[in-house]
């Protein structure tokens, strides 16, 4: 079987760091380069060996959203959630930290038998047996050979050596993508309502790879097993930091290509390293790379300072107001490090019964961990400061809290530092709706795409701030061991959470358009995305409230209603991607990692520009000093809307460039007809070199169809 051969080849790639069996064996056969005399040279003598790259340890990137997305309410009438679109069996593979199988979000009431095409299984492990699976959760596997090979150990005191989820991350993402419709879901009474996955009738297959670190070898093995099992969609809310490597050195890019070739839609989170440029990860063009943005729900808390100034922040706390309490910060709260609430730095005598300010620091601590230190010191509440952007993506603290954006944080600290006896009152407002949204989260990783600058990344943005979804019964909402609270649903933020939104929506589209390729689904999602918020203004960036650009939101915010009927699609085949790799000047052995039996690039493939890939966006990279230079790219669109239709082009040229489209009109005579057009970008003369990117758009218009792609 070709896929199996590909999996073996990929595992040979991993040999330089470790070789692990699939999770059915559960024994790690380890070959460590730093403990043996195995070298790259000796590996080359092995039959079938092609290349080796070191293993990496990755990290997890981690309800109102169905309504906000238009799946319910007036917009959703006859839409993707209408009965006829939910009958087909779509299987979503979730590669993450596992799943809590008993959760109400994964019950199988009313579901038909498991699809006969399903080839997966449910593996036995710690507190997990095959009987934990049902007609909803149809697959459960776990992989840890790479994790052990990296020198890590699984702490079985607080981790399950099985697919059972201990961290909560995998349960949350799985339910966001395909969890059941559950009434009266909430966290401590806030965000009360109905929780539902984007494709709530989907089948789910869980592949546990995080312990809590996630080895690329384990992820790769899980992805290849998911392909063999027969999933339709793969969602992966994990990734590295912004370390750009060529696609041929990226395990996950290679595995994702095999998934694409098998007809599987693959979505990855873009990462939470924003707002800095060049931080987006998981950027191969056959991957849907997802950014994170807000929805129109918030959890406001108001702090009033002793000088009368008031600032709005965020809190999930619903208790009584904290009135007129002293505020301490830094030296007035303890020793060096107290400003960051590092363990052992807060003085109980100085903070007891007071409000403590905590700032982010260089050390890695979550908001909740800082809050734990404040509570242990006896404080009444915590003021969580932000130093980057106006994000109000909060966490469920173990004491009363308020999270403030950067501008408010600076004002509060200025007041505290200039006042002899600073005081504050915090009032908690619960849940509010109808706020301006979406806004790009400051934490969401940004382009440009270092690995492939001719492809704009991220591709799209989706809800990823303060999202309510399922949570394990034995894991505290803060994930702190000292936190004895238990909940059925939790609120989490991150591109980890936006990613399964898009994966679930892709499953919806797959239900309606069963013959569409992963590239067609991706095109539909991208070309129908919107860039205007619910107040009629361009989507803003919480980095500074400036306008969001394609380097933050890609094509825009996902719109499942319009994506289900896009009019035109930009389709891409596996052969197209091989031609793209040739255009990147990858050599034969590098491309053979993607395409078994590949011999050499053809002349026409070598002559292709990377920008000629039939991608639903244009990234044009002029030399900074270029004047009157013309770059021309070609695109082909397929009619999937009305059989006889005419589309006219509308262009908003990026500043500093002139754009010519030929032809300006596309006339289709039937469905699935393909027509091509060319776009010429002319760099205009300028006195000074262009340093920053400029953006525009190209849109094909026909009746109610608006098929839009970004220009950079």
XYZ file of C-alpha atoms in Angstrom:
712
model
C 0.000 0.000 0.000
C 1.460 3.354 -1.046
C 0.515 5.215 2.118
C 2.074 2.541 4.282
C 5.263 2.702 2.227
C 5.254 6.463 2.661
C 4.863 6.058 6.411
C 7.863 3.724 6.529
C 9.908 6.211 4.528
C 8.926 9.006 6.904
C 9.873 6.962 9.930
C 13.280 6.381 8.384
C 13.559 10.140 8.285
C 13.097 10.148 12.035
C 15.763 7.517 12.696
C 18.430 10.092 13.441
C 16.558 10.941 16.636
C 14.425 7.912 17.403
C 12.353 5.136 15.934
C 9.116 4.236 17.643
C 6.500 1.627 16.897
C 2.857 2.487 16.460
C 0.887 2.793 19.666
C -0.504 -0.756 19.475
C 2.899 -2.022 20.596
C 3.572 0.685 23.154
C 7.290 -0.123 23.315
C 9.746 2.480 22.139
C 12.661 1.181 20.084
C 15.136 3.975 20.478
C 18.168 4.962 18.451
C 19.688 8.142 19.843
C 22.283 9.955 17.784
C 23.916 11.365 20.898
C 24.305 7.905 22.485
C 25.384 5.786 19.549
C 27.843 5.794 16.700
C 25.084 5.994 14.117
C 25.805 8.895 11.762
C 24.169 10.481 8.767
C 26.842 8.764 6.636
C 26.056 5.309 8.015
C 22.338 5.895 7.625
C 22.895 6.619 3.934
C 24.116 3.058 3.540
C 20.719 1.734 4.614
C 18.509 0.468 1.824
C 15.821 3.020 1.021
C 17.249 5.783 3.222
C 16.843 9.255 1.731
C 17.291 11.943 4.388
C 17.277 12.591 8.129
C 16.275 15.576 10.217
C 16.249 15.812 14.028
C 13.093 15.253 16.046
C 11.474 18.305 17.662
C 9.347 18.729 20.747
C 6.302 20.830 19.914
C 3.682 22.447 22.135
C -0.113 22.660 22.174
C -1.304 26.012 20.783
C -4.688 26.312 22.832
C -20.657 29.222 23.188
C -21.294 31.788 21.229
C -19.352 30.989 18.109
C -22.017 29.015 16.150
C -24.357 32.022 16.411
C -21.562 34.486 15.657
C -20.643 32.427 12.579
C -24.239 32.480 11.363
C -24.870 28.750 11.803
C -27.880 29.450 14.034
C -30.496 32.193 13.955
C -31.857 33.830 10.812
C -28.582 33.537 8.896
C -28.458 29.804 9.481
C -31.855 29.011 7.962
C -31.307 26.458 5.176
C -27.562 26.775 5.777
C -24.875 24.191 6.613
C -26.701 23.203 9.821
C -29.943 22.412 8.000
C -30.946 18.756 8.314
C -30.070 17.653 4.791
C -26.458 18.732 5.207
C -25.914 16.832 8.458
C -26.878 13.317 7.379
C -23.614 12.267 5.795
C -20.939 10.596 7.914
C -17.849 12.768 8.146
C -14.954 11.670 10.361
C -12.774 14.284 12.077
C -9.378 13.132 13.313
C -8.138 15.149 16.307
C -4.377 14.923 16.920
C -3.931 16.408 20.376
C -3.732 15.502 24.090
C -6.479 12.893 23.991
C -10.156 13.003 24.914
C -12.512 12.519 27.878
C -14.822 9.876 26.388
C -17.621 10.041 28.972
C -18.332 13.728 28.342
C -21.852 14.516 27.184
C -20.344 16.158 24.089
C -19.262 12.720 22.867
C -22.380 10.639 23.514
C -23.839 8.844 20.519
C -27.573 9.208 21.067
C -29.427 9.056 17.753
C -26.382 8.370 15.599
C -26.400 5.728 12.881
C -23.907 2.816 12.942
C -20.203 3.535 12.454
C -19.430 3.968 8.737
C -18.345 0.686 7.158
C -15.373 2.389 5.524
C -13.846 3.134 8.952
C -10.658 1.125 9.541
C -9.624 2.547 12.895
C -9.778 1.086 16.384
C -9.988 2.012 20.058
C -6.864 1.017 21.955
C -6.762 -0.121 25.538
C -4.704 1.816 28.059
C -4.794 3.399 31.506
C -8.465 3.967 32.443
C -9.457 3.558 28.812
C -10.919 0.507 27.127
C -12.491 -0.135 23.717
C -15.892 0.101 25.408
C -15.242 3.831 25.939
C -15.744 4.303 22.223
C -19.179 4.485 20.655
C -20.873 5.646 17.467
C -19.651 9.213 18.129
C -16.105 8.574 19.351
C -15.179 5.862 16.860
C -11.388 5.831 17.198
C -8.810 6.279 19.959
C -5.069 5.747 19.627
C -2.030 7.017 21.519
C 1.630 7.493 20.598
C 4.573 8.243 22.858
C 7.674 6.548 21.413
C 9.139 9.823 20.181
C 8.423 11.521 23.511
C 10.377 8.865 25.401
C 13.152 8.885 22.791
C 13.628 12.593 23.449
C 14.552 11.736 27.029
C 11.182 12.694 28.495
C 9.216 10.655 31.008
C 5.472 10.250 31.421
C 4.348 11.138 34.932
C 1.677 8.507 35.525
C 0.579 10.281 38.695
C -1.171 12.989 36.695
C -1.144 11.565 33.162
C -2.919 8.613 31.569
C -0.908 6.235 29.370
C -3.885 5.948 27.070
C -6.036 8.205 24.904
C -7.723 9.606 28.011
C -7.080 13.352 28.296
C -5.454 14.795 31.412
C -4.711 18.346 30.232
C -8.123 19.226 28.787
C -6.733 20.632 25.553
C -7.718 17.701 23.338
C -11.198 17.406 24.843
C -11.793 21.123 24.243
C -10.590 21.057 20.623
C -12.454 17.833 19.789
C -15.755 19.210 21.066
C -15.168 22.524 19.273
C -14.787 20.716 15.961
C -17.426 18.010 16.301
C -18.922 17.848 19.795
C -22.628 17.270 20.348
C -25.214 19.996 20.790
C -25.415 20.486 24.584
C -27.910 22.795 26.314
C -27.126 24.983 29.343
C -23.360 24.810 29.027
C -21.444 27.417 31.051
C -18.428 28.111 33.249
C -19.375 29.279 36.759
C -22.582 30.676 35.260
C -20.914 32.834 32.593
C -21.164 32.155 28.840
C -24.375 30.257 29.514
C -26.058 28.746 26.470
C -25.826 25.866 24.035
C -22.422 24.406 23.245
C -21.932 22.658 19.917
C -19.147 21.642 17.609
C -19.055 23.193 14.165
C -20.034 19.823 12.662
C -21.869 18.497 15.710
C -23.026 15.255 14.066
C -19.513 14.316 12.934
C -17.711 11.184 14.107
C -14.534 11.805 16.085
C -11.275 9.855 16.150
C -8.808 10.932 18.850
C -5.036 10.519 18.432
C -3.110 11.376 21.597
C 0.432 12.661 21.012
C 1.032 15.185 23.832
C 2.337 14.185 27.299
C 2.275 17.286 27.668
C 5.094 17.910 25.165
C 4.366 16.659 21.655
C 7.111 14.875 19.702
C 7.081 15.399 15.938
C 7.735 11.674 15.514
C 4.585 10.835 17.476
C 2.546 13.425 15.578
C 3.839 12.113 12.253
C 3.026 8.517 13.203
C -0.442 9.509 14.378
C -1.154 11.404 11.159
C -0.117 8.471 8.996
C -2.247 6.129 11.084
C -5.205 8.521 10.782
C -4.813 8.481 6.994
C -4.942 4.688 7.006
C -7.903 4.688 9.416
C -9.955 6.752 6.985
C -10.533 10.201 8.495
C -11.938 12.967 6.276
C -10.545 15.939 8.193
C -7.458 16.302 10.393
C -7.237 19.055 12.982
C -3.948 19.750 14.764
C -3.810 22.523 17.350
C -0.078 22.307 17.952
C 3.231 23.364 16.468
C 6.695 24.718 17.046
C 7.786 28.247 17.723
C 8.633 30.391 14.713
C 11.517 28.294 13.455
C 11.251 28.275 9.675
C 12.626 25.276 7.831
C 12.169 24.173 4.221
C 9.092 22.032 3.713
C 11.222 18.986 2.939
C 12.685 19.211 6.457
C 9.276 19.564 8.083
C 7.835 16.185 9.188
C 4.356 17.596 9.596
C 4.363 19.297 6.201
C 5.322 15.993 4.577
C 2.684 14.017 6.494
C 0.107 16.692 5.662
C 0.943 16.331 1.982
C 0.221 12.599 2.185
C -3.082 13.441 3.865
C -3.897 15.943 1.118
C -3.085 13.365 -1.535
C -5.455 10.961 0.223
C -8.275 13.510 0.012
C -8.044 14.655 3.637
C -8.452 18.308 4.629
C -5.732 19.338 7.105
C -5.908 22.371 9.411
C -3.191 23.559 11.793
C -3.082 26.426 14.259
C -0.841 29.319 13.204
C 0.695 29.661 16.671
C 0.428 32.026 19.643
C 3.668 33.979 19.188
C 2.084 37.223 17.998
C 2.020 40.064 17.482
C 5.507 39.760 16.036
C 6.079 39.312 12.309
C 7.415 36.055 10.818
C 6.018 33.978 13.692
C 3.356 31.941 11.844
C 4.094 28.207 11.741
C 2.581 25.236 9.890
C 2.686 27.209 6.651
C 2.913 24.622 3.855
C 0.433 25.630 1.123
C -1.516 22.350 1.349
C -2.211 23.106 5.044
C -4.978 25.431 6.189
C -3.179 27.736 8.630
C -5.584 29.363 11.091
C -5.250 32.611 13.052
C -7.377 33.588 16.069
C -9.828 36.420 16.606
C -12.598 37.486 18.984
C -16.343 36.921 18.908
C -18.984 39.431 20.050
C -19.178 38.067 23.601
C -17.145 39.411 26.512
C -16.843 39.114 30.291
C -16.330 42.697 31.456
C -14.994 43.783 34.808
C -14.494 47.422 35.758
C -11.751 48.767 38.001
C -12.120 52.213 39.526
C -8.956 53.738 40.924
C -8.671 56.091 43.879
C -8.164 59.048 41.524
C -11.513 58.386 39.854
C -10.186 56.814 36.660
C -12.006 53.707 35.458
C -10.837 50.955 33.088
C -12.600 47.970 31.592
C -10.976 44.575 31.660
C -12.114 40.959 31.683
C -12.959 38.384 34.356
C -14.867 35.105 34.650
C -15.442 35.819 38.355
C -19.092 36.418 39.238
C -18.936 37.214 42.957
C -19.375 40.456 44.837
C -17.376 43.577 44.057
C -14.031 44.181 45.754
C -14.445 47.675 47.193
C -11.765 50.198 48.105
C -8.889 47.769 48.580
C -5.211 48.809 48.670
C -3.187 48.009 45.546
C 0.373 46.671 45.869
C 2.952 46.172 43.155
C 6.618 45.217 42.940
C 8.510 46.468 45.998
C 5.302 47.166 47.910
C 4.294 43.516 47.419
C 7.560 41.707 48.154
C 11.101 41.171 46.940
C 12.615 41.227 43.441
C 10.332 39.311 41.114
C 7.145 40.280 42.979
C 6.047 42.400 40.026
C 5.769 39.135 38.084
C 4.377 37.148 41.036
C 7.157 34.583 40.790
C 6.947 31.854 43.462
C 8.515 32.942 46.735
C 8.622 36.670 45.932
C 5.316 37.882 47.412
C 5.340 38.821 51.104
C 2.106 37.703 52.840
C 2.451 40.523 55.368
C 2.448 43.079 52.534
C -0.264 41.599 50.304
C -2.845 40.037 52.641
C -6.335 41.317 51.884
C -5.079 43.573 49.075
C -5.103 43.734 45.279
C -1.827 42.560 43.744
C -0.574 43.638 40.320
C 1.102 40.881 38.266
C 2.953 41.530 35.016
C 4.177 38.988 32.464
C 7.868 38.189 32.716
C 10.582 36.318 30.866
C 9.888 33.194 32.911
C 7.126 30.952 31.571
C 4.125 31.157 33.856
C 0.466 31.147 32.931
C -1.897 33.794 34.248
C -3.446 31.146 36.475
C -0.073 30.206 37.957
C 0.564 33.831 38.890
C -2.901 33.961 40.402
C -2.110 30.869 42.463
C 0.897 32.621 43.982
C -1.209 35.660 44.807
C -3.828 33.505 46.527
C -1.195 31.565 48.485
C 0.136 34.888 49.797
C -3.324 35.773 51.106
C -4.305 38.556 48.710
C -7.939 39.431 47.987
C -7.548 39.708 44.227
C -5.185 39.978 41.282
C -4.758 42.632 38.597
C -3.290 40.870 35.566
C -1.378 43.297 33.394
C -0.751 42.965 29.667
C 2.419 44.264 28.032
C 1.592 43.400 24.416
C -1.646 44.477 22.795
C -5.190 44.880 24.024
C -6.080 41.184 24.260
C -8.504 40.301 27.024
C -8.141 36.520 26.645
C -8.511 35.539 30.271
C -8.142 32.359 32.331
C -10.297 30.928 35.171
C -8.336 32.184 38.165
C -8.487 30.735 41.660
C -9.309 34.153 43.166
C -11.118 37.315 42.021
C -9.278 38.859 39.068
C -9.304 41.438 36.332
C -7.242 41.248 33.137
C -6.344 44.603 31.576
C -5.041 45.495 28.129
C -1.706 47.250 27.620
C -2.960 50.845 27.628
C -5.060 50.315 30.762
C -2.215 48.427 32.427
C 0.166 51.331 31.865
C -2.345 53.797 33.321
C -2.958 51.660 36.419
C 0.770 51.196 37.082
C 1.370 54.913 36.573
C -1.303 55.671 39.176
C 0.088 53.130 41.659
C 3.662 54.397 41.265
C 2.618 58.015 41.742
C 0.281 57.547 44.702
C 1.267 57.013 48.312
C -1.736 54.810 49.181
C -3.303 53.549 45.910
C -6.689 51.864 46.133
C -9.096 50.269 43.705
C -12.606 48.875 43.391
C -13.423 46.025 40.986
C -16.978 45.323 39.818
C -17.732 42.122 37.888
C -20.333 42.355 35.103
C -20.771 38.718 34.012
C -21.467 38.063 30.309
C -22.290 40.635 27.632
C -23.064 40.255 23.924
C -23.046 42.407 20.818
C -19.528 43.778 21.132
C -17.615 44.889 18.057
C -16.089 41.798 16.467
C -14.134 40.095 15.132
C -10.816 41.588 16.183
C -7.501 39.872 15.542
C -5.995 38.584 18.790
C -2.629 40.134 19.591
C -1.247 36.702 20.529
C -2.090 35.245 17.105
C 1.084 34.525 15.102
C 1.757 36.580 11.968
C 3.263 36.325 8.532
C 5.100 36.804 6.265
C 5.734 33.151 5.524
C 9.445 32.490 5.963
C 9.363 29.000 4.448
C 7.436 30.099 1.349
C 7.227 33.887 0.890
C 5.181 33.427 -2.298
C 2.210 32.152 -0.245
C 0.446 34.468 2.213
C 0.064 32.947 5.677
C -1.991 32.592 7.833
C -4.806 31.609 5.459
C -7.797 32.663 7.520
C -8.933 33.659 11.001
C -11.681 32.171 13.174
C -13.040 32.416 16.734
C -10.211 31.758 19.176
C -10.694 34.065 22.175
C -12.648 33.003 25.275
C -14.329 29.977 23.700
C -16.462 27.637 25.824
C -16.158 23.909 25.118
C -15.967 20.490 26.819
C -13.531 19.776 29.664
C -12.393 16.575 31.467
C -14.242 15.725 34.682
C -11.042 15.303 36.724
C -9.066 18.331 35.486
C -9.431 21.719 37.167
C -10.395 24.642 34.915
C -7.080 26.366 35.683
C -5.179 23.026 35.307
C -3.539 23.790 38.668
C -3.205 20.858 41.066
C -4.129 23.131 43.974
C -7.390 24.061 42.233
C -10.050 21.630 43.498
C -12.858 23.029 41.326
C -14.297 20.757 38.645
C -16.314 21.791 35.601
C -17.911 20.193 32.544
C -17.061 23.116 30.250
C -14.161 25.537 30.240
C -13.209 28.774 28.499
C -9.919 28.696 26.577
C -8.186 30.982 24.078
C -5.588 30.467 21.355
C -5.126 29.535 17.728
C -5.556 26.036 19.191
C -9.220 26.911 19.521
C -9.700 28.725 16.215
C -8.212 25.778 14.311
C -10.936 23.231 15.219
C -13.574 25.810 14.302
C -12.243 25.777 10.734
C -11.798 21.995 10.751
C -15.420 21.528 11.783
C -16.606 23.969 9.123
C -14.518 22.101 6.536
C -16.371 18.950 7.620
C -19.648 20.784 7.015
C -18.574 21.688 3.492
C -17.369 18.106 2.936
C -20.882 16.945 3.851
C -22.439 19.136 1.179
C -19.760 18.736 -1.504
C -18.574 15.156 -1.146
C -16.537 15.207 -4.369
C -14.567 18.368 -3.559
C -10.820 18.119 -3.035
C -9.178 19.497 0.130
C -7.885 22.402 -1.999
C -11.407 23.151 -3.230
C -12.716 23.265 0.351
C -9.813 25.462 1.370
C -10.455 27.813 -1.556
C -14.139 28.076 -0.649
C -13.236 29.019 2.925
C -10.667 31.596 1.863
C -12.420 33.339 -1.040
C -15.633 33.883 0.936
C -13.935 35.129 4.128
C -14.853 38.654 5.170
C -12.730 41.614 6.293
C -15.507 43.883 7.631
C -16.650 43.455 11.251
C -20.183 43.371 12.661
C -20.204 47.167 13.002
C -19.367 47.764 9.351
C -15.712 48.646 9.975
C -12.542 46.895 8.734
C -11.376 44.153 11.114
C -8.947 45.652 13.619
C -5.841 44.229 15.244
C -5.710 44.095 19.043
C -1.975 44.634 18.779
C -2.696 48.356 18.590
C -6.273 48.751 17.255
C -4.811 49.392 13.805
C -6.319 47.639 10.791
C -5.578 43.927 10.522
C -3.661 42.875 7.401
C -3.436 39.571 5.493
C -0.288 38.820 7.492
C -2.607 38.577 10.518
C -5.971 37.399 9.222
C -5.059 35.941 5.819
C -8.056 36.206 3.510
C -10.262 37.304 6.405
C -12.694 35.772 8.880
C -14.282 32.425 8.051
C -17.910 32.523 6.854
C -19.433 29.000 6.777
C -22.645 30.147 5.093
C -20.946 31.686 2.067
C -18.204 29.039 1.982
C -20.806 26.362 1.335
C -21.668 28.116 -1.959
C -18.555 30.040 -3.114
C -19.339 30.410 -6.827
C -15.771 29.769 -7.993
C -12.925 27.739 -6.545
C -9.157 27.694 -7.047
C -8.435 23.962 -7.160
C -4.969 22.436 -6.759
C -3.805 18.880 -7.448
C -0.921 16.881 -6.001
C 0.910 17.326 -9.325
C 0.508 21.092 -8.969
C 2.188 20.958 -5.594
C 5.065 18.898 -6.961
C 5.533 21.536 -9.669
C 5.533 24.136 -6.898
C 8.277 22.261 -5.040
C 10.260 22.150 -8.287
C 9.836 25.919 -8.616
C 11.356 26.274 -5.130
C 14.430 24.522 -6.575
C 14.183 21.532 -4.272
C 16.311 18.681 -5.591
C 15.087 15.221 -6.580
C 15.814 13.512 -3.252
C 14.038 16.283 -1.361
C 10.927 16.099 -3.548
C 10.969 12.283 -3.343
C 10.114 12.662 0.346
C 6.706 13.913 -0.809
C 6.262 11.832 -3.935
C 7.504 8.241 -3.793
C 9.342 7.288 -6.975
C 9.934 10.898 -8.050
C 12.812 11.065 -10.554
C 13.348 14.637 -11.696
C 11.645 17.960 -12.340
C 10.500 18.567 -15.893
C 11.632 21.649 -17.802
C 8.218 23.288 -17.541
C 8.183 22.684 -13.775
C 11.602 24.272 -13.358
C 10.446 27.229 -15.437
C 7.410 27.784 -13.208
C 7.396 30.680 -10.743
C 6.396 29.796 -7.154
C 3.764 32.504 -7.466
C 2.070 30.554 -10.276
C 0.725 28.000 -7.807
C -3.071 28.139 -8.186
C -3.431 29.489 -4.659
C -6.336 31.774 -3.631
C -4.031 34.686 -2.830
C -1.170 36.579 -4.476
C 2.141 37.394 -2.770
C 4.367 39.546 -4.967
C 7.873 40.210 -3.731
C 9.495 43.115 -5.554
C 13.083 44.030 -4.949
C 13.031 47.000 -2.566
C 14.674 49.221 -5.157
C 12.710 47.836 -8.104
C 11.211 50.360 -10.501
C 8.753 49.627 -13.298
C 9.284 45.892 -12.872
C 6.451 43.637 -14.054
C 5.607 40.266 -12.494
C 2.822 38.174 -14.033
C 1.055 35.213 -12.444
C -1.640 32.880 -13.756
C -4.698 31.488 -11.976
C -7.440 29.045 -12.988
C -10.907 29.062 -11.443
C -13.613 26.393 -11.581
C -17.307 27.251 -11.753
C -19.209 25.565 -8.909
C -22.030 28.101 -8.682
C -24.546 28.800 -11.469
C -24.074 26.885 -14.761
C -24.273 29.935 -17.037
C -22.663 32.873 -15.299
C -20.451 35.851 -16.014
C -17.917 37.246 -13.564
C -16.347 40.707 -13.770
C -13.146 41.590 -11.980
C -12.728 44.324 -9.383
C -9.236 45.230 -8.178
C -7.927 47.243 -5.266
C -4.221 47.603 -6.054
C -1.629 47.609 -3.263
C 0.050 50.959 -2.738
C 3.120 51.291 -4.949
C 1.904 48.846 -7.593
C -0.278 48.880 -10.685
C -2.374 45.779 -11.352
C -3.603 44.563 -14.744
C -5.994 41.591 -15.064
C -6.572 39.823 -18.382
C -9.289 39.009 -19.243
C -11.491 41.270 -17.139
C -14.561 39.113 -17.720
C -14.971 35.348 -17.273
C -18.023 33.798 -18.928
C -18.928 30.248 -17.905
C -21.304 28.043 -19.886
C -21.559 25.100 -17.496
C -20.704 23.797 -14.034
C -17.146 22.594 -13.371
C -15.889 24.564 -16.371
C -12.407 25.960 -15.844
C -11.238 29.366 -17.062
C -7.890 31.062 -16.556
C -6.737 34.625 -16.114
C -3.430 36.402 -15.657
C -2.516 39.181 -13.269
C 0.389 41.538 -13.947
C 1.838 43.512 -11.057
C 3.894 46.550 -12.015
C 6.126 48.106 -9.387
C 5.776 51.857 -9.763
C 8.742 54.235 -9.751
C 9.567 55.620 -6.335
C 12.232 57.787 -4.800
C 12.720 55.673 -1.673
C 12.855 51.863 -1.320
C 9.654 50.246 -0.042
C 10.277 48.690 3.360
C 6.825 47.531 4.489
C 4.346 45.374 2.615
C 1.264 46.880 1.021
C -2.008 45.061 0.500
C -4.943 45.027 -1.854
C -7.516 42.622 -3.229
C -8.848 41.047 -6.411
C -12.492 40.029 -6.592
C -14.606 38.291 -9.227
C -18.236 39.429 -9.023
C -21.357 37.761 -10.403
C -24.780 38.437 -8.862
C -24.520 37.581 -5.165
C -21.131 35.900 -5.574
C -18.012 37.722 -4.389
C -14.897 35.602 -4.950
C -12.139 37.582 -3.273
C -8.415 36.985 -2.826
C -5.834 39.176 -1.048
C -2.900 40.828 -2.823
C 0.405 41.518 -1.136
